[in-house]
Amino acid sequence: MVGLPAHIRVCLFDLDGVLTMTATVHAAAWKDLFDGYLAERARTTGEPFVPFDPVADYDRYVDGRIRADGTRAFLASRGVTLDEEQVRALGDRKNDLVLRRLRTDGVTAYEGSVRYARAVRAAGLRTAVVSASTNCRDVLAAAGITDLFDARIDGVVAAERGLAGKPAPDTYLEGARELGVAPHAAAVFEDALAGVQAGRAGAFGYVVGVDRVGQGADLRAAGADTVVTDLAGLLPS
C-alpha cells in the first residue's frame, strides 16, 4: 500500500528536497558563496567570471554532498584547487549563509512527503533521515517532523563516526544498520544524483528518485528504480 516491494522493511529519507523545501535555500547559498569567490578570483587573475549555475552546477557538484566535498568538486570543475583550511573556511561561510536564510524564511516540509512518511510508519515500516546537512536536527524541528523518524544520520553523525559522504553509500548503510536491517531490506528516497548513486552503490533494496527540478532521466541513469515528482504519488489514489 506504500508503493514499495514486499521485502522492504525500512525507509531511508534524504532531507533537503525530499522531506523539506530547503534545497533551493542551499542552492541560493552556494551561489552567493561561489559567485563572490569567483568574482574576486576573476579580478585578481584576469580570468573571465563565470557564475555558479544554481541548477546545473548545484545538481552536478554539490547537491547531497557534505560541504567540503561539494566545495572541492565544484572548484575542481573550474580548475581551482584549495588547501583544507581554505575549503573549510568556504564551507563555514556557506553554512552561515544557509542559517541566515533559514532564520529569515523558515522551513516548510513537503505535504506529500509528510503524508507518505506517516503512511509507511502506519504500515509498520521504520524510518530514518540520512542527510549531509549538519543542521538536520534543527531543520526537522523547525518543520515539525522530528517525531516521524526513528533515527538520524546527518553531517554531524558522519563526522563523529568517520563516514564518507554521498555518493559513497556509507551514511545510508549506517542508517540501515541503525534500524537493524541489511541494505536489501531498505528503500532509499533521494532527489540528488549523488544520493541516488549512493543508494545504488550500497545495493539497497529499492531506490526512489524524487524529481523536483525536471531531472528524472538523470535520476534513472544514476540508478533510481523509480522516479516520482512527489512521494504521495507512491500512495494509492
mmCIF file of N, CA and C in Angstrom, residues 42-165:
data_model
loop_
_atom_site.group_PDB
_atom_site.id
_atom_site.type_symbol
_atom_site.label_atom_id
_atom_site.label_comp_id
_atom_site.label_asym_id
_atom_site.label_seq_id
_atom_site.Cartn_x
_atom_site.Cartn_y
_atom_site.Cartn_z
ATOM 1 N N ALA A 42 38.389 36.375 -10.341
ATOM 2 C CA ALA A 42 38.484 36.944 -11.689
ATOM 3 C C ALA A 42 39.173 38.309 -11.663
ATOM 4 N N ARG A 43 38.865 39.112 -10.644
ATOM 5 C CA ARG A 43 39.506 40.425 -10.538
ATOM 6 C C ARG A 43 41.008 40.282 -10.286
ATOM 7 N N THR A 44 41.376 39.235 -9.538
ATOM 8 C CA THR A 44 42.784 39.048 -9.185
ATOM 9 C C THR A 44 43.596 38.444 -10.329
ATOM 10 N N THR A 45 42.993 37.473 -11.038
ATOM 11 C CA THR A 45 43.742 36.715 -12.049
ATOM 12 C C THR A 45 43.519 37.201 -13.457
ATOM 13 N N GLY A 46 42.452 37.963 -13.671
ATOM 14 C CA GLY A 46 42.123 38.383 -15.027
ATOM 15 C C GLY A 46 41.344 37.340 -15.792
ATOM 16 N N GLU A 47 41.040 36.207 -15.156
ATOM 17 C CA GLU A 47 40.227 35.177 -15.806
ATOM 18 C C GLU A 47 38.781 35.663 -15.922
ATOM 19 N N PRO A 48 38.040 35.150 -16.902
ATOM 20 C CA PRO A 48 36.633 35.563 -17.015
ATOM 21 C C PRO A 48 35.818 35.053 -15.830
ATOM 22 N N PHE A 49 34.829 35.825 -15.419
ATOM 23 C CA PHE A 49 33.932 35.429 -14.345
ATOM 24 C C PHE A 49 32.769 34.642 -14.929
ATOM 25 N N VAL A 50 32.662 33.375 -14.548
ATOM 26 C CA VAL A 50 31.540 32.528 -14.963
ATOM 27 C C VAL A 50 30.774 32.155 -13.704
ATOM 28 N N PRO A 51 29.559 32.673 -13.518
ATOM 29 C CA PRO A 51 28.850 32.464 -12.259
ATOM 30 C C PRO A 51 28.439 31.012 -12.039
ATOM 31 N N PHE A 52 28.198 30.688 -10.793
ATOM 32 C CA PHE A 52 27.688 29.386 -10.392
ATOM 33 C C PHE A 52 26.254 29.234 -10.882
ATOM 34 N N ASP A 53 25.961 28.107 -11.538
ATOM 35 C CA ASP A 53 24.603 27.833 -12.013
ATOM 36 C C ASP A 53 23.855 27.096 -10.909
ATOM 37 N N PRO A 54 22.800 27.706 -10.339
ATOM 38 C CA PRO A 54 22.121 27.092 -9.201
ATOM 39 C C PRO A 54 21.306 25.853 -9.547
ATOM 40 N N VAL A 55 21.235 25.510 -10.820
ATOM 41 C CA VAL A 55 20.570 24.262 -11.215
ATOM 42 C C VAL A 55 21.616 23.250 -11.670
ATOM 43 N N ALA A 56 22.304 23.541 -12.773
ATOM 44 C CA ALA A 56 23.238 22.565 -13.346
ATOM 45 C C ALA A 56 24.424 22.298 -12.426
ATOM 46 N N ASP A 57 25.084 23.359 -11.936
ATOM 47 C CA ASP A 57 26.245 23.172 -11.057
ATOM 48 C C ASP A 57 25.833 22.585 -9.712
ATOM 49 N N TYR A 58 24.702 23.037 -9.205
ATOM 50 C CA TYR A 58 24.224 22.523 -7.922
ATOM 51 C C TYR A 58 23.964 21.022 -8.014
ATOM 52 N N ASP A 59 23.222 20.600 -9.043
ATOM 53 C CA ASP A 59 22.887 19.178 -9.192
ATOM 54 C C ASP A 59 24.136 18.321 -9.399
ATOM 55 N N ARG A 60 25.068 18.819 -10.178
ATOM 56 C CA ARG A 60 26.218 18.006 -10.567
ATOM 57 C C ARG A 60 27.289 17.925 -9.486
ATOM 58 N N TYR A 61 27.505 19.008 -8.770
ATOM 59 C CA TYR A 61 28.696 19.050 -7.913
ATOM 60 C C TYR A 61 28.433 19.106 -6.406
ATOM 61 N N VAL A 62 27.327 19.700 -5.970
ATOM 62 C CA VAL A 62 27.183 19.907 -4.526
ATOM 63 C C VAL A 62 25.961 19.272 -3.893
ATOM 64 N N ASP A 63 24.909 19.040 -4.648
ATOM 65 C CA ASP A 63 23.675 18.523 -4.064
ATOM 66 C C ASP A 63 23.899 17.157 -3.427
ATOM 67 N N GLY A 64 23.529 17.022 -2.166
ATOM 68 C CA GLY A 64 23.636 15.758 -1.448
ATOM 69 C C GLY A 64 24.988 15.475 -0.831
ATOM 70 N N ARG A 65 25.990 16.269 -1.153
ATOM 71 C CA ARG A 65 27.341 16.033 -0.639
ATOM 72 C C ARG A 65 27.599 16.851 0.626
ATOM 73 N N ILE A 66 28.509 16.378 1.461
ATOM 74 C CA ILE A 66 28.919 17.197 2.592
ATOM 75 C C ILE A 66 29.605 18.445 2.044
ATOM 76 N N ARG A 67 29.609 19.529 2.858
ATOM 77 C CA ARG A 67 30.052 20.833 2.353
ATOM 78 C C ARG A 67 31.456 20.795 1.758
ATOM 79 N N ALA A 68 32.394 20.161 2.458
ATOM 80 C CA ALA A 68 33.773 20.156 1.971
ATOM 81 C C ALA A 68 33.883 19.441 0.634
ATOM 82 N N ASP A 69 33.186 18.302 0.495
ATOM 83 C CA ASP A 69 33.235 17.561 -0.770
ATOM 84 C C ASP A 69 32.620 18.373 -1.899
ATOM 85 N N GLY A 70 31.494 19.026 -1.624
ATOM 86 C CA GLY A 70 30.852 19.841 -2.647
ATOM 87 C C GLY A 70 31.711 21.019 -3.055
ATOM 88 N N THR A 71 32.342 21.648 -2.073
ATOM 89 C CA THR A 71 33.228 22.784 -2.364
ATOM 90 C C THR A 71 34.364 22.347 -3.272
ATOM 91 N N ARG A 72 35.020 21.248 -2.905
ATOM 92 C CA ARG A 72 36.143 20.752 -3.718
ATOM 93 C C ARG A 72 35.693 20.363 -5.122
ATOM 94 N N ALA A 73 34.541 19.660 -5.210
ATOM 95 C CA ALA A 73 34.078 19.167 -6.514
ATOM 96 C C ALA A 73 33.769 20.319 -7.468
ATOM 97 N N PHE A 74 33.060 21.347 -6.963
ATOM 98 C CA PHE A 74 32.734 22.459 -7.857
ATOM 99 C C PHE A 74 33.980 23.229 -8.266
ATOM 100 N N LEU A 75 34.841 23.554 -7.300
ATOM 101 C CA LEU A 75 36.041 24.326 -7.643
ATOM 102 C C LEU A 75 36.945 23.545 -8.592
ATOM 103 N N ALA A 76 37.023 22.222 -8.418
ATOM 104 C CA ALA A 76 37.824 21.409 -9.341
ATOM 105 C C ALA A 76 37.281 21.510 -10.761
ATOM 106 N N SER A 77 35.957 21.637 -10.885
ATOM 107 C CA SER A 77 35.359 21.768 -12.229
ATOM 108 C C SER A 77 35.773 23.073 -12.894
ATOM 109 N N ARG A 78 36.207 24.056 -12.087
ATOM 110 C CA ARG A 78 36.687 25.332 -12.605
ATOM 111 C C ARG A 78 38.210 25.406 -12.588
ATOM 112 N N GLY A 79 38.855 24.271 -12.328
ATOM 113 C CA GLY A 79 40.310 24.234 -12.334
ATOM 114 C C GLY A 79 40.951 24.863 -11.124
ATOM 115 N N VAL A 80 40.209 24.926 -10.011
ATOM 116 C CA VAL A 80 40.711 25.571 -8.788
ATOM 117 C C VAL A 80 40.933 24.500 -7.716
ATOM 118 N N THR A 81 42.120 24.521 -7.116
ATOM 119 C CA THR A 81 42.436 23.624 -6.010
ATOM 120 C C THR A 81 42.838 24.447 -4.798
ATOM 121 N N LEU A 82 42.181 24.190 -3.655
ATOM 122 C CA LEU A 82 42.483 24.914 -2.426
ATOM 123 C C LEU A 82 42.959 23.951 -1.357
ATOM 124 N N ASP A 83 43.661 24.473 -0.361
ATOM 125 C CA ASP A 83 44.064 23.607 0.743
ATOM 126 C C ASP A 83 42.874 23.408 1.689
ATOM 127 N N GLU A 84 43.028 22.495 2.646
ATOM 128 C CA GLU A 84 41.904 22.119 3.502
ATOM 129 C C GLU A 84 41.396 23.276 4.340
ATOM 130 N N GLU A 85 42.296 24.141 4.792
ATOM 131 C CA GLU A 85 41.862 25.288 5.594
ATOM 132 C C GLU A 85 40.989 26.223 4.774
ATOM 133 N N GLN A 86 41.346 26.440 3.514
ATOM 134 C CA GLN A 86 40.551 27.309 2.648
ATOM 135 C C GLN A 86 39.199 26.677 2.325
ATOM 136 N N VAL A 87 39.215 25.366 2.084
ATOM 137 C CA VAL A 87 37.961 24.649 1.818
ATOM 138 C C VAL A 87 37.036 24.748 3.024
ATOM 139 N N ARG A 88 37.584 24.556 4.225
ATOM 140 C CA ARG A 88 36.781 24.624 5.445
ATOM 141 C C ARG A 88 36.215 26.029 5.644
ATOM 142 N N ALA A 89 37.016 27.039 5.358
ATOM 143 C CA ALA A 89 36.550 28.417 5.533
ATOM 144 C C ALA A 89 35.383 28.724 4.592
ATOM 145 N N LEU A 90 35.486 28.283 3.344
ATOM 146 C CA LEU A 90 34.380 28.493 2.404
ATOM 147 C C LEU A 90 33.139 27.740 2.855
ATOM 148 N N GLY A 91 33.325 26.500 3.309
ATOM 149 C CA GLY A 91 32.191 25.712 3.779
ATOM 150 C C GLY A 91 31.506 26.353 4.971
ATOM 151 N N ASP A 92 32.287 26.893 5.894
ATOM 152 C CA ASP A 92 31.716 27.568 7.060
ATOM 153 C C ASP A 92 30.921 28.804 6.637
ATOM 154 N N ARG A 93 31.458 29.517 5.653
ATOM 155 C CA ARG A 93 30.750 30.706 5.169
ATOM 156 C C ARG A 93 29.421 30.314 4.518
ATOM 157 N N LYS A 94 29.438 29.215 3.769
ATOM 158 C CA LYS A 94 28.204 28.741 3.150
ATOM 159 C C LYS A 94 27.177 28.368 4.215
ATOM 160 N N ASN A 95 27.623 27.713 5.284
ATOM 161 C CA ASN A 95 26.687 27.331 6.342
ATOM 162 C C ASN A 95 26.075 28.559 6.996
ATOM 163 N N ASP A 96 26.864 29.598 7.190
ATOM 164 C CA ASP A 96 26.345 30.841 7.755
ATOM 165 C C ASP A 96 25.260 31.431 6.850
ATOM 166 N N LEU A 97 25.489 31.363 5.534
ATOM 167 C CA LEU A 97 24.507 31.886 4.591
ATOM 168 C C LEU A 97 23.205 31.089 4.659
ATOM 169 N N VAL A 98 23.312 29.763 4.784
ATOM 170 C CA VAL A 98 22.123 28.914 4.894
ATOM 171 C C VAL A 98 21.346 29.255 6.165
ATOM 172 N N LEU A 99 22.048 29.316 7.289
ATOM 173 C CA LEU A 99 21.379 29.592 8.561
ATOM 174 C C LEU A 99 20.674 30.940 8.533
ATOM 175 N N ARG A 100 21.315 31.925 7.896
ATOM 176 C CA ARG A 100 20.695 33.242 7.790
ATOM 177 C C ARG A 100 19.398 33.169 6.996
ATOM 178 N N ARG A 101 19.421 32.426 5.880
ATOM 179 C CA ARG A 101 18.214 32.283 5.059
ATOM 180 C C ARG A 101 17.126 31.499 5.789
ATOM 181 N N LEU A 102 17.511 30.460 6.525
ATOM 182 C CA LEU A 102 16.526 29.669 7.260
ATOM 183 C C LEU A 102 15.865 30.508 8.357
ATOM 184 N N ARG A 103 16.643 31.347 9.022
ATOM 185 C CA ARG A 103 16.067 32.210 10.050
ATOM 186 C C ARG A 103 15.088 33.207 9.439
ATOM 187 N N THR A 104 15.409 33.665 8.231
ATOM 188 C CA THR A 104 14.553 34.655 7.568
ATOM 189 C C THR A 104 13.300 34.023 6.983
ATOM 190 N N ASP A 105 13.474 32.875 6.301
ATOM 191 C CA ASP A 105 12.384 32.283 5.529
ATOM 192 C C ASP A 105 11.666 31.136 6.233
ATOM 193 N N GLY A 106 12.291 30.547 7.280
ATOM 194 C CA GLY A 106 11.685 29.393 7.937
ATOM 195 C C GLY A 106 11.861 28.117 7.136
ATOM 196 N N VAL A 107 11.224 27.049 7.600
ATOM 197 C CA VAL A 107 11.349 25.734 6.973
ATOM 198 C C VAL A 107 9.959 25.159 6.733
ATOM 199 N N THR A 108 9.735 24.681 5.528
ATOM 200 C CA THR A 108 8.460 24.051 5.187
ATOM 201 C C THR A 108 8.713 22.633 4.710
ATOM 202 N N ALA A 109 7.928 21.690 5.228
ATOM 203 C CA ALA A 109 8.011 20.303 4.775
ATOM 204 C C ALA A 109 7.066 20.098 3.594
ATOM 205 N N TYR A 110 7.449 19.214 2.679
ATOM 206 C CA TYR A 110 6.547 18.854 1.587
ATOM 207 C C TYR A 110 5.371 18.059 2.156
ATOM 208 N N GLU A 111 4.172 18.518 1.890
ATOM 209 C CA GLU A 111 2.987 17.868 2.437
ATOM 210 C C GLU A 111 2.899 16.412 1.995
ATOM 211 N N GLY A 112 3.221 16.150 0.719
ATOM 212 C CA GLY A 112 3.154 14.781 0.216
ATOM 213 C C GLY A 112 4.160 13.862 0.889
ATOM 214 N N SER A 113 5.331 14.409 1.228
ATOM 215 C CA SER A 113 6.355 13.612 1.907
ATOM 216 C C SER A 113 5.947 13.299 3.342
ATOM 217 N N VAL A 114 5.344 14.274 4.017
ATOM 218 C CA VAL A 114 4.861 14.041 5.379
ATOM 219 C C VAL A 114 3.772 12.974 5.371
ATOM 220 N N ARG A 115 2.853 13.090 4.419
ATOM 221 C CA ARG A 115 1.780 12.094 4.319
ATOM 222 C C ARG A 115 2.347 10.712 4.041
ATOM 223 N N TYR A 116 3.364 10.657 3.187
ATOM 224 C CA TYR A 116 3.963 9.360 2.859
ATOM 225 C C TYR A 116 4.703 8.771 4.060
ATOM 226 N N ALA A 117 5.472 9.596 4.767
ATOM 227 C CA ALA A 117 6.200 9.099 5.943
ATOM 228 C C ALA A 117 5.229 8.561 6.986
ATOM 229 N N ARG A 118 4.117 9.233 7.175
ATOM 230 C CA ARG A 118 3.108 8.735 8.114
ATOM 231 C C ARG A 118 2.514 7.413 7.635
ATOM 232 N N ALA A 119 2.311 7.293 6.329
ATOM 233 C CA ALA A 119 1.732 6.072 5.777
ATOM 234 C C ALA A 119 2.661 4.875 5.951
ATOM 235 N N VAL A 120 3.967 5.070 5.710
ATOM 236 C CA VAL A 120 4.881 3.936 5.834
ATOM 237 C C VAL A 120 5.021 3.520 7.296
ATOM 238 N N ARG A 121 4.969 4.473 8.201
ATOM 239 C CA ARG A 121 5.028 4.130 9.622
ATOM 240 C C ARG A 121 3.749 3.395 10.044
ATOM 241 N N ALA A 122 2.613 3.831 9.520
ATOM 242 C CA ALA A 122 1.356 3.147 9.816
ATOM 243 C C ALA A 122 1.361 1.726 9.268
ATOM 244 N N ALA A 123 2.130 1.521 8.179
ATOM 245 C CA ALA A 123 2.236 0.188 7.580
ATOM 246 C C ALA A 123 3.249 -0.692 8.308
ATOM 247 N N GLY A 124 3.900 -0.157 9.351
ATOM 248 C CA GLY A 124 4.829 -0.937 10.159
ATOM 249 C C GLY A 124 6.274 -0.834 9.751
ATOM 250 N N LEU A 125 6.592 0.068 8.830
ATOM 251 C CA LEU A 125 7.979 0.255 8.415
ATOM 252 C C LEU A 125 8.638 1.309 9.299
ATOM 253 N N ARG A 126 9.911 1.093 9.640
ATOM 254 C CA ARG A 126 10.664 2.074 10.404
ATOM 255 C C ARG A 126 11.297 3.084 9.447
ATOM 256 N N THR A 127 11.670 4.244 9.977
ATOM 257 C CA THR A 127 12.136 5.333 9.122
ATOM 258 C C THR A 127 13.369 5.999 9.709
ATOM 259 N N ALA A 128 14.215 6.537 8.821
ATOM 260 C CA ALA A 128 15.380 7.315 9.236
ATOM 261 C C ALA A 128 15.613 8.437 8.236
ATOM 262 N N VAL A 129 16.221 9.512 8.717
ATOM 263 C CA VAL A 129 16.690 10.598 7.858
ATOM 264 C C VAL A 129 18.181 10.403 7.649
ATOM 265 N N VAL A 130 18.620 10.481 6.391
ATOM 266 C CA VAL A 130 20.044 10.367 6.064
ATOM 267 C C VAL A 130 20.413 11.595 5.235
ATOM 268 N N SER A 131 21.139 12.509 5.850
ATOM 269 C CA SER A 131 21.404 13.802 5.220
ATOM 270 C C SER A 131 22.848 14.220 5.421
ATOM 271 N N ALA A 132 23.385 14.942 4.452
ATOM 272 C CA ALA A 132 24.728 15.502 4.592
ATOM 273 C C ALA A 132 24.731 16.740 5.472
ATOM 274 N N SER A 133 23.556 17.282 5.774
ATOM 275 C CA SER A 133 23.462 18.546 6.495
ATOM 276 C C SER A 133 23.882 18.410 7.955
ATOM 277 N N THR A 134 24.628 19.382 8.437
ATOM 278 C CA THR A 134 24.945 19.449 9.865
ATOM 279 C C THR A 134 23.832 20.163 10.633
ATOM 280 N N ASN A 135 22.856 20.694 9.920
ATOM 281 C CA ASN A 135 21.730 21.383 10.537
ATOM 282 C C ASN A 135 20.465 20.535 10.525
ATOM 283 N N CYS A 136 20.607 19.251 10.264
ATOM 284 C CA CYS A 136 19.455 18.366 10.072
ATOM 285 C C CYS A 136 18.514 18.383 11.274
ATOM 286 N N ARG A 137 19.063 18.243 12.482
ATOM 287 C CA ARG A 137 18.216 18.202 13.675
ATOM 288 C C ARG A 137 17.355 19.466 13.777
ATOM 289 N N ASP A 138 17.969 20.628 13.554
ATOM 290 C CA ASP A 138 17.244 21.893 13.668
ATOM 291 C C ASP A 138 16.193 22.040 12.573
ATOM 292 N N VAL A 139 16.522 21.576 11.367
ATOM 293 C CA VAL A 139 15.574 21.675 10.258
ATOM 294 C C VAL A 139 14.356 20.792 10.519
ATOM 295 N N LEU A 140 14.586 19.568 10.992
ATOM 296 C CA LEU A 140 13.469 18.677 11.317
ATOM 297 C C LEU A 140 12.569 19.301 12.378
ATOM 298 N N ALA A 141 13.200 19.892 13.404
ATOM 299 C CA ALA A 141 12.428 20.506 14.475
ATOM 300 C C ALA A 141 11.640 21.707 13.957
ATOM 301 N N ALA A 142 12.288 22.533 13.123
ATOM 302 C CA ALA A 142 11.618 23.721 12.593
ATOM 303 C C ALA A 142 10.437 23.349 11.703
ATOM 304 N N ALA A 143 10.565 22.213 10.995
ATOM 305 C CA ALA A 143 9.491 21.757 10.118
ATOM 306 C C ALA A 143 8.425 20.976 10.878
ATOM 307 N N GLY A 144 8.691 20.640 12.136
ATOM 308 C CA GLY A 144 7.728 19.916 12.954
ATOM 309 C C GLY A 144 7.561 18.455 12.603
ATOM 310 N N ILE A 145 8.647 17.814 12.128
ATOM 311 C CA ILE A 145 8.526 16.418 11.682
ATOM 312 C C ILE A 145 9.521 15.484 12.365
ATOM 313 N N THR A 146 10.141 15.921 13.451
ATOM 314 C CA THR A 146 11.123 15.091 14.139
ATOM 315 C C THR A 146 10.543 13.743 14.538
ATOM 316 N N ASP A 147 9.289 13.726 14.979
ATOM 317 C CA ASP A 147 8.683 12.507 15.501
ATOM 318 C C ASP A 147 8.392 11.456 14.437
ATOM 319 N N LEU A 148 8.595 11.789 13.165
ATOM 320 C CA LEU A 148 8.312 10.834 12.089
ATOM 321 C C LEU A 148 9.486 9.896 11.809
ATOM 322 N N PHE A 149 10.601 10.042 12.548
ATOM 323 C CA PHE A 149 11.802 9.276 12.214
ATOM 324 C C PHE A 149 12.408 8.615 13.445
ATOM 325 N N ASP A 150 12.817 7.365 13.259
ATOM 326 C CA ASP A 150 13.389 6.574 14.346
ATOM 327 C C ASP A 150 14.887 6.803 14.508
ATOM 328 N N ALA A 151 15.537 7.317 13.486
ATOM 329 C CA ALA A 151 16.986 7.529 13.547
ATOM 330 C C ALA A 151 17.360 8.690 12.637
ATOM 331 N N ARG A 152 18.529 9.265 12.906
ATOM 332 C CA ARG A 152 19.036 10.392 12.126
ATOM 333 C C ARG A 152 20.528 10.196 11.901
ATOM 334 N N ILE A 153 20.919 10.079 10.632
ATOM 335 C CA ILE A 153 22.326 10.024 10.254
ATOM 336 C C ILE A 153 22.586 11.271 9.413
ATOM 337 N N ASP A 154 23.251 12.251 9.999
ATOM 338 C CA ASP A 154 23.452 13.521 9.305
ATOM 339 C C ASP A 154 24.932 13.878 9.258
ATOM 340 N N GLY A 155 25.223 15.101 8.868
ATOM 341 C CA GLY A 155 26.618 15.506 8.756
ATOM 342 C C GLY A 155 27.362 15.470 10.071
ATOM 343 N N VAL A 156 26.659 15.740 11.174
ATOM 344 C CA VAL A 156 27.289 15.675 12.497
ATOM 345 C C VAL A 156 27.659 14.241 12.838
ATOM 346 N N VAL A 157 26.714 13.326 12.645
ATOM 347 C CA VAL A 157 26.958 11.911 12.933
ATOM 348 C C VAL A 157 28.047 11.361 12.016
ATOM 349 N N ALA A 158 28.007 11.742 10.740
ATOM 350 C CA ALA A 158 29.012 11.262 9.791
ATOM 351 C C ALA A 158 30.414 11.666 10.216
ATOM 352 N N ALA A 159 30.558 12.903 10.691
ATOM 353 C CA ALA A 159 31.869 13.367 11.143
ATOM 354 C C ALA A 159 32.315 12.610 12.391
ATOM 355 N N GLU A 160 31.392 12.392 13.310
ATOM 356 C CA GLU A 160 31.721 11.678 14.548
ATOM 357 C C GLU A 160 32.149 10.244 14.283
ATOM 358 N N ARG A 161 31.521 9.606 13.301
ATOM 359 C CA ARG A 161 31.762 8.187 13.034
ATOM 360 C C ARG A 161 32.703 7.948 11.858
ATOM 361 N N GLY A 162 33.201 9.002 11.247
ATOM 362 C CA GLY A 162 34.132 8.860 10.143
ATOM 363 C C GLY A 162 33.516 8.264 8.892
ATOM 364 N N LEU A 163 32.271 8.643 8.600
ATOM 365 C CA LEU A 163 31.562 8.106 7.443
ATOM 366 C C LEU A 163 31.803 8.988 6.221
ATOM 367 N N ALA A 164 32.105 8.365 5.100
ATOM 368 C CA ALA A 164 32.268 9.112 3.850
ATOM 369 C C ALA A 164 30.920 9.635 3.384
ATOM 370 N N GLY A 165 30.942 10.794 2.738
ATOM 371 C CA GLY A 165 29.705 11.389 2.242
ATOM 372 C C GLY A 165 29.264 10.777 0.921
#
